[in-house]
PDB file of C-alpha atoms in Angstrom:
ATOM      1  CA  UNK C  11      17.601  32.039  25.793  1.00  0.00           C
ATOM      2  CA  UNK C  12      20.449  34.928  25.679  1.00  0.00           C
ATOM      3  CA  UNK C  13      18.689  36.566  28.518  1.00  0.00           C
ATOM      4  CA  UNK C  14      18.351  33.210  30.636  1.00  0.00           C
ATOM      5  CA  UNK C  15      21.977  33.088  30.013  1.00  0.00           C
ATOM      6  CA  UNK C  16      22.765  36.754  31.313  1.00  0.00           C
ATOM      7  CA  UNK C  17      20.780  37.179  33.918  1.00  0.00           C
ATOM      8  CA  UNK C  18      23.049  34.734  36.159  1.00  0.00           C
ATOM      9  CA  UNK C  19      26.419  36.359  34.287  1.00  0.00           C
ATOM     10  CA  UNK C  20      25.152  39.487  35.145  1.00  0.00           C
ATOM     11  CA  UNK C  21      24.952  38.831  38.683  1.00  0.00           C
ATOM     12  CA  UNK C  22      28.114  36.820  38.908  1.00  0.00           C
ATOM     13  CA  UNK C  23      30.524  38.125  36.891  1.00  0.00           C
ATOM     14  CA  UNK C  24      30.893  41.245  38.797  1.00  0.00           C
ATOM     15  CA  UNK C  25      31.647  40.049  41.920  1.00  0.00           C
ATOM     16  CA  UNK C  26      34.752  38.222  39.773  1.00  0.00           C
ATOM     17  CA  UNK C  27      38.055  38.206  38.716  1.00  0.00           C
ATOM     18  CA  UNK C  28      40.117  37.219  36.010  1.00  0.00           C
ATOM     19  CA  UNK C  29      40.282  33.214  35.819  1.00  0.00           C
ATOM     20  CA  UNK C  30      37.497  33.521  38.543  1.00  0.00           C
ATOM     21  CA  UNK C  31      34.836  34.843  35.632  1.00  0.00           C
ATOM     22  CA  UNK C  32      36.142  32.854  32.731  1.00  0.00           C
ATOM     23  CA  UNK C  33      35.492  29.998  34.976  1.00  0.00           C
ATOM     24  CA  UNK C  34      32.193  31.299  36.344  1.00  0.00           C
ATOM     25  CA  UNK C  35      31.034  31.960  33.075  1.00  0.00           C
ATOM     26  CA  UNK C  36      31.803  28.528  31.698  1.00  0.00           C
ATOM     27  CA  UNK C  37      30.449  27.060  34.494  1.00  0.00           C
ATOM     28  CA  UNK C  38      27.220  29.005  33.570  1.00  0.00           C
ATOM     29  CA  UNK C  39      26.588  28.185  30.182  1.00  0.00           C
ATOM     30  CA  UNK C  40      27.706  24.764  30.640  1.00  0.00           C
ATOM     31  CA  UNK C  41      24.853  24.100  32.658  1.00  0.00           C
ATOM     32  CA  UNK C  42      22.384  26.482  30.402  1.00  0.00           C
ATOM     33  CA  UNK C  43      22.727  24.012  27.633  1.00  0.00           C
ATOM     34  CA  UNK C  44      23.066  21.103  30.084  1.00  0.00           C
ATOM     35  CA  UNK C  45      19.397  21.915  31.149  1.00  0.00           C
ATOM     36  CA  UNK C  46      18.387  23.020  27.403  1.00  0.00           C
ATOM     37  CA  UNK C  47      19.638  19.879  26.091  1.00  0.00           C
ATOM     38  CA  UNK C  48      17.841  17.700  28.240  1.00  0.00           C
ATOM     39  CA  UNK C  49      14.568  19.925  28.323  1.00  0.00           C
ATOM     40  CA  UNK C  50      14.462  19.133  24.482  1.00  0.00           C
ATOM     41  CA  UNK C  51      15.359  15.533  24.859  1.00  0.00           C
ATOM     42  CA  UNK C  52      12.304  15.623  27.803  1.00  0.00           C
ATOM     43  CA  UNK C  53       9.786  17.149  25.219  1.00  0.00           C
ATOM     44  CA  UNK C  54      10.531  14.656  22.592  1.00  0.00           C
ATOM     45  CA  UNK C  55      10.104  11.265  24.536  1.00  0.00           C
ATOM     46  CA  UNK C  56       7.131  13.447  26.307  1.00  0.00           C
ATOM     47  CA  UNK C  57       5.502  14.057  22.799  1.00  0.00           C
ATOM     48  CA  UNK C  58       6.307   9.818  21.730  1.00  0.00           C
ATOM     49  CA  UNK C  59       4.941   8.528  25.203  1.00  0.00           C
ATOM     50  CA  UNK C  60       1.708  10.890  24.932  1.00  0.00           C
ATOM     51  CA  UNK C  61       1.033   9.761  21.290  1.00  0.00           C
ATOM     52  CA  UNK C  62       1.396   5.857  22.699  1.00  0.00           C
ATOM     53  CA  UNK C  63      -0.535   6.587  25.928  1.00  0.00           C
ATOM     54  CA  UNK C  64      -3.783   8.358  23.880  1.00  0.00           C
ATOM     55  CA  UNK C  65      -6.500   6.371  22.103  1.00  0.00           C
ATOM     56  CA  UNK C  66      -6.336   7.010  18.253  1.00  0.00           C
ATOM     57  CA  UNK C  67      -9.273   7.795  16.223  1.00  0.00           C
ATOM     58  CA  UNK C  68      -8.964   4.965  14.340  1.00  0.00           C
ATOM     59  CA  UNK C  69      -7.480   2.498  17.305  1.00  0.00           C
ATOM     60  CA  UNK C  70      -4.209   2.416  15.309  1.00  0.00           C
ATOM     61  CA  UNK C  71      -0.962   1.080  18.046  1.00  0.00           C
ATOM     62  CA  UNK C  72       1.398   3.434  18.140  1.00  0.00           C
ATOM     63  CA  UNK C  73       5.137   1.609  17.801  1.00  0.00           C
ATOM     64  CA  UNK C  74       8.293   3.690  18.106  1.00  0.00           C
ATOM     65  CA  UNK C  75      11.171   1.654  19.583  1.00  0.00           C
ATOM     66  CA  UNK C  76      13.572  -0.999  16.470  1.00  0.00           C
ATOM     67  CA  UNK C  77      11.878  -4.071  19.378  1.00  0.00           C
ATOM     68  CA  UNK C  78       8.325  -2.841  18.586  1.00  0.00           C
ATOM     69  CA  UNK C  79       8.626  -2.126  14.899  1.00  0.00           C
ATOM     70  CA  UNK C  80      10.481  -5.207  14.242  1.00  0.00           C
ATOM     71  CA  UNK C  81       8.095  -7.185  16.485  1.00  0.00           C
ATOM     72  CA  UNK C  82       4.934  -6.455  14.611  1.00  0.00           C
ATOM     73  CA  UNK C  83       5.991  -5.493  10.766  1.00  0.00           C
ATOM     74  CA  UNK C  84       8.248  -6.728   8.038  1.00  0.00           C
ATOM     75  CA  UNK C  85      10.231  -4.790   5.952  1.00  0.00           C
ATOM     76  CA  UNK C  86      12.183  -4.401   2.527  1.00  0.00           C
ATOM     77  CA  UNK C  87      12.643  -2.316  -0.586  1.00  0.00           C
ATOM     78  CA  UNK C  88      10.944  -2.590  -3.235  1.00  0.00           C
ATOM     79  CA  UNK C  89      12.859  -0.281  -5.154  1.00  0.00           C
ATOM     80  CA  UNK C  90      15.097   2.458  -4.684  1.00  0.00           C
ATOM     81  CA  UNK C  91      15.078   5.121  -7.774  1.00  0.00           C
ATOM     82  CA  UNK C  92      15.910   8.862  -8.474  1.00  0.00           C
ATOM     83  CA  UNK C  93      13.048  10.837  -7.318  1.00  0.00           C
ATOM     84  CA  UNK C  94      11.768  14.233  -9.050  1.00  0.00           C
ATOM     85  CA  UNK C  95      12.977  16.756  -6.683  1.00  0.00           C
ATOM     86  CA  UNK C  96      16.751  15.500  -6.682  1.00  0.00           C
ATOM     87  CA  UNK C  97      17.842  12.627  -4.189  1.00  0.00           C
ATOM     88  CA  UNK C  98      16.623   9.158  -3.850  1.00  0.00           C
ATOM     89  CA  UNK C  99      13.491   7.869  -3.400  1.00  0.00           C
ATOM     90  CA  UNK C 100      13.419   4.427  -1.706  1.00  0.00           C
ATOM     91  CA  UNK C 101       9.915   2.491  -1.907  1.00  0.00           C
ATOM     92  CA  UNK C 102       9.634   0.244   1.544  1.00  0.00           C
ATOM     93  CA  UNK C 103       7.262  -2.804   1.487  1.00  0.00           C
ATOM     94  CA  UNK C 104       6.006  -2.335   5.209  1.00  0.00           C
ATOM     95  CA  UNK C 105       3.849  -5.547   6.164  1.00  0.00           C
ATOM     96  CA  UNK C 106       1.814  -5.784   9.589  1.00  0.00           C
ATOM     97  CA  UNK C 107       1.628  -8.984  10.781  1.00  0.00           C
ATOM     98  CA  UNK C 108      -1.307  -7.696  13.336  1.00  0.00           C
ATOM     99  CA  UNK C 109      -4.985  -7.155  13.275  1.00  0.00           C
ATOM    100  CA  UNK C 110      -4.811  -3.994  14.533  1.00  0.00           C
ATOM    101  CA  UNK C 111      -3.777  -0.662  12.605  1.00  0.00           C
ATOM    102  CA  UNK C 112      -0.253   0.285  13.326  1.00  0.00           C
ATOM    103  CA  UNK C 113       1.547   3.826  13.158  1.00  0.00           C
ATOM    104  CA  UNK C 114       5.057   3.374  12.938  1.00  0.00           C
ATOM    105  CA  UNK C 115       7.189   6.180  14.595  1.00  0.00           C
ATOM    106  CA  UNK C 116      11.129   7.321  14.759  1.00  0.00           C
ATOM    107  CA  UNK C 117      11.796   7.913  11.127  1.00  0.00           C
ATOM    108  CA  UNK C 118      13.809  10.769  12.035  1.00  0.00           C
ATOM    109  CA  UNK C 119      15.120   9.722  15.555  1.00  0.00           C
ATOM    110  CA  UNK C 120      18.037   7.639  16.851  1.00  0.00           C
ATOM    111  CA  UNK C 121      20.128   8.807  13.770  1.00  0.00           C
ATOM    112  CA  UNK C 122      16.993   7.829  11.812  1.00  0.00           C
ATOM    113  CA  UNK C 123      16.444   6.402   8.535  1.00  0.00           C
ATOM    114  CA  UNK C 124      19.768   6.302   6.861  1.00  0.00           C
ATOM    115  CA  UNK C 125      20.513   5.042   2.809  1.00  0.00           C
ATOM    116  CA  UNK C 126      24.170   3.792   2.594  1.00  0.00           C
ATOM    117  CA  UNK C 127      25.846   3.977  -0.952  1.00  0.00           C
ATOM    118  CA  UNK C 128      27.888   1.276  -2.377  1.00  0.00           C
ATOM    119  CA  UNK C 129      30.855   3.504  -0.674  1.00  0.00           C
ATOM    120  CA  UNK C 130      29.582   2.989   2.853  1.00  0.00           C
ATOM    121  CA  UNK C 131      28.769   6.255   3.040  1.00  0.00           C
ATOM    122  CA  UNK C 132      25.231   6.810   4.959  1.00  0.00           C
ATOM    123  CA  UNK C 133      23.034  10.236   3.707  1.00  0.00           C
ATOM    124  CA  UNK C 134      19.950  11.151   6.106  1.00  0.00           C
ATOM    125  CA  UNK C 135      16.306  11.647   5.207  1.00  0.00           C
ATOM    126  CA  UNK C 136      15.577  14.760   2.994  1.00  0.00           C
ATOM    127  CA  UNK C 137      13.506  17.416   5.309  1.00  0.00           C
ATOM    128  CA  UNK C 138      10.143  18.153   3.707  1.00  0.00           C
ATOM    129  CA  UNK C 139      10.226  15.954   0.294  1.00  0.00           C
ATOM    130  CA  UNK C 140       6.896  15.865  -1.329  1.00  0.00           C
ATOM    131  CA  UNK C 141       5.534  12.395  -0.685  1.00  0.00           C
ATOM    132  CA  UNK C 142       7.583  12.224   2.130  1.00  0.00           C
ATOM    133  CA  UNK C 143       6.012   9.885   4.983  1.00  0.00           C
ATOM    134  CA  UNK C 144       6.375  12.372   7.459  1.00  0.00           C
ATOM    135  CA  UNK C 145       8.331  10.964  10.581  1.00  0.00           C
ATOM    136  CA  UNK C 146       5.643   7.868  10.838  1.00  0.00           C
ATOM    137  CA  UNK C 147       3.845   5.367   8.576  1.00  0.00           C
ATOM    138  CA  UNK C 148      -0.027   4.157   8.651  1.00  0.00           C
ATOM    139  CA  UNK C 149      -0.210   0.689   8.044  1.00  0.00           C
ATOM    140  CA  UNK C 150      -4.156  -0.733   8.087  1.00  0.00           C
ATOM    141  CA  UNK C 151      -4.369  -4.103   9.770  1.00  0.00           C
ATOM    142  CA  UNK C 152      -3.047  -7.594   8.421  1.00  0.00           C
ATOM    143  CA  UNK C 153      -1.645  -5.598   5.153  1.00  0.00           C
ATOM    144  CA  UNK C 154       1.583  -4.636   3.315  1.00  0.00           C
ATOM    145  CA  UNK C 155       1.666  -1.024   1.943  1.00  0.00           C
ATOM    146  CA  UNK C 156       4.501   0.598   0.260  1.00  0.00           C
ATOM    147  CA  UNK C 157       5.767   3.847   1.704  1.00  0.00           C
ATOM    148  CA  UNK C 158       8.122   5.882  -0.013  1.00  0.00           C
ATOM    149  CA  UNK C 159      11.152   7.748   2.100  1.00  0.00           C
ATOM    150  CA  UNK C 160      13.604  10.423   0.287  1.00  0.00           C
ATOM    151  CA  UNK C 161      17.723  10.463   0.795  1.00  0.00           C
ATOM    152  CA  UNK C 162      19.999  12.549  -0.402  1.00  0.00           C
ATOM    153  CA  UNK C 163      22.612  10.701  -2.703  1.00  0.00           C
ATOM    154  CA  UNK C 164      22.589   8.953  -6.016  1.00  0.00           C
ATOM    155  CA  UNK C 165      19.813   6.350  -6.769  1.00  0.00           C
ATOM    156  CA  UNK C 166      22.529   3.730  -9.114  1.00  0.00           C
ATOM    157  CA  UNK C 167      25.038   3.938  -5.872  1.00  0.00           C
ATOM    158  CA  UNK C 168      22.255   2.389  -2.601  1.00  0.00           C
ATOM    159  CA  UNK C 169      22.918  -0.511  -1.365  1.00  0.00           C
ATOM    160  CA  UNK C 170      21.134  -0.612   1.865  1.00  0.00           C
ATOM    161  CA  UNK C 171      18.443   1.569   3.982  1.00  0.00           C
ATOM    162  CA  UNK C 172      18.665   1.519   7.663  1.00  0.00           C
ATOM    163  CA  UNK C 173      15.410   2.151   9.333  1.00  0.00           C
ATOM    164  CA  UNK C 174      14.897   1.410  13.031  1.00  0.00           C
ATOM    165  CA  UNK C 175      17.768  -0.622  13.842  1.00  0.00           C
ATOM    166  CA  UNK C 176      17.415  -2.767  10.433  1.00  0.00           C
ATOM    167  CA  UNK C 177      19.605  -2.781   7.518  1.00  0.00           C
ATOM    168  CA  UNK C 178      17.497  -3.405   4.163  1.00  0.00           C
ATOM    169  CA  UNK C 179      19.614  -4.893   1.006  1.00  0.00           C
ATOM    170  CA  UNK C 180      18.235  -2.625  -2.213  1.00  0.00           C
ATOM    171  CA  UNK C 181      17.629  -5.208  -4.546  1.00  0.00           C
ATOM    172  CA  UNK C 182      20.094  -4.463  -7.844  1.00  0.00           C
ATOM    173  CA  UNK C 183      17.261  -4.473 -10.398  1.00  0.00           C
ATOM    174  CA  UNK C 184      15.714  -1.503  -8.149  1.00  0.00           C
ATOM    175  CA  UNK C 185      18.345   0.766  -8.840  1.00  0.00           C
ATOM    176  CA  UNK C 186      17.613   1.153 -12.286  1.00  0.00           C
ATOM    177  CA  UNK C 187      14.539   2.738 -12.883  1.00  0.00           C
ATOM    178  CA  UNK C 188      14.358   6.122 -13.975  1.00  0.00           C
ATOM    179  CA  UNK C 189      12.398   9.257 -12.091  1.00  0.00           C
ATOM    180  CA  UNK C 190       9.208   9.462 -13.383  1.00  0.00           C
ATOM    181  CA  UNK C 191       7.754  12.838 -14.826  1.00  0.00           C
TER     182      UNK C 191
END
């Protein structure tokens, strides 16, 4: 990437002067992360639309998008408690009201799933908890499964969980149950 960015410098810069090269060079790297920026943005949806577009093993629907999600599943907590690594660990009820298998996507994108304290403060999705569903949930056809998701923050203090475009109410009696060993 720093050589991408030189290269054109390089070339540039010389030929400059003064306010000439400081504007150059902005002008440059504006557009270096301009195309960066949306390269990334172009490999994500490219990666979502490819694992919609291909046939699943198991001929699971692939749902990313709040519509699709809230379309063809239910949610709530079930219970929101500390979990053993530190954090919160908030147990979804995730129903699918189809008779297909579903794989929900997006738990990390469009801000993501977000747990919002008593305070109104909102903490993000630990990276990497054990248990952690991924970035996606498997839900087999015309079930409810539970699938647990780990925050940051202090278990007594949820309130809510936002998960694609929904805000959950944690039921009070869920915030009291201890992390188990």
């Amino acid at each position: 990437m720093r050589r991408l960015l030189l290269a054109p410098l390089l070339l540039l810069v010389p030929a400059c002067k003064g306010e000439t090269a400081k504007d150059v060079t902005a002008t440059v790297v504006g557009k270096t992360v301009e195309v960066a920026k949306g390269a990334g943005s172009g490999v994500v949806e490219g990666f979502n639309e490819g694992r919609k577009g291909a046939a699943s093993a198991d001929g699971s629907r692939t749902l990313s998008t709040a519509e699709e999600v809230n379309t063809n599943t239910e949610l709530s907590v079930l219970e929101a408690k500390p979990s053993n690594g530190g954090g919160v660990e908030v147990v979804l009820a995730v129903t699918n009201k189809t008779a297909q298998p579903l794989h929900l996507l997006g738990l990390h994108e469009g801000g993501g799933a977000q747990l919002l304290d008593k305070d109104g403060f909102a903490t993000p999705l630990q990276a990497r908890s054990p248990g952690q569903s991924a970035d996606s949930i498997k839900v087999p056809p015309s079930v409810k499964v539970k699938a647990s998701i780990y925050f940051d923050g202090e278990a007594d203090k949820a309130v809510k969980v936002r998960v694609w475009g929904q805000e959950l109410t944690v039921p009070a009696a869920a915030t009291a149950a201890k992390p188990q060993p």
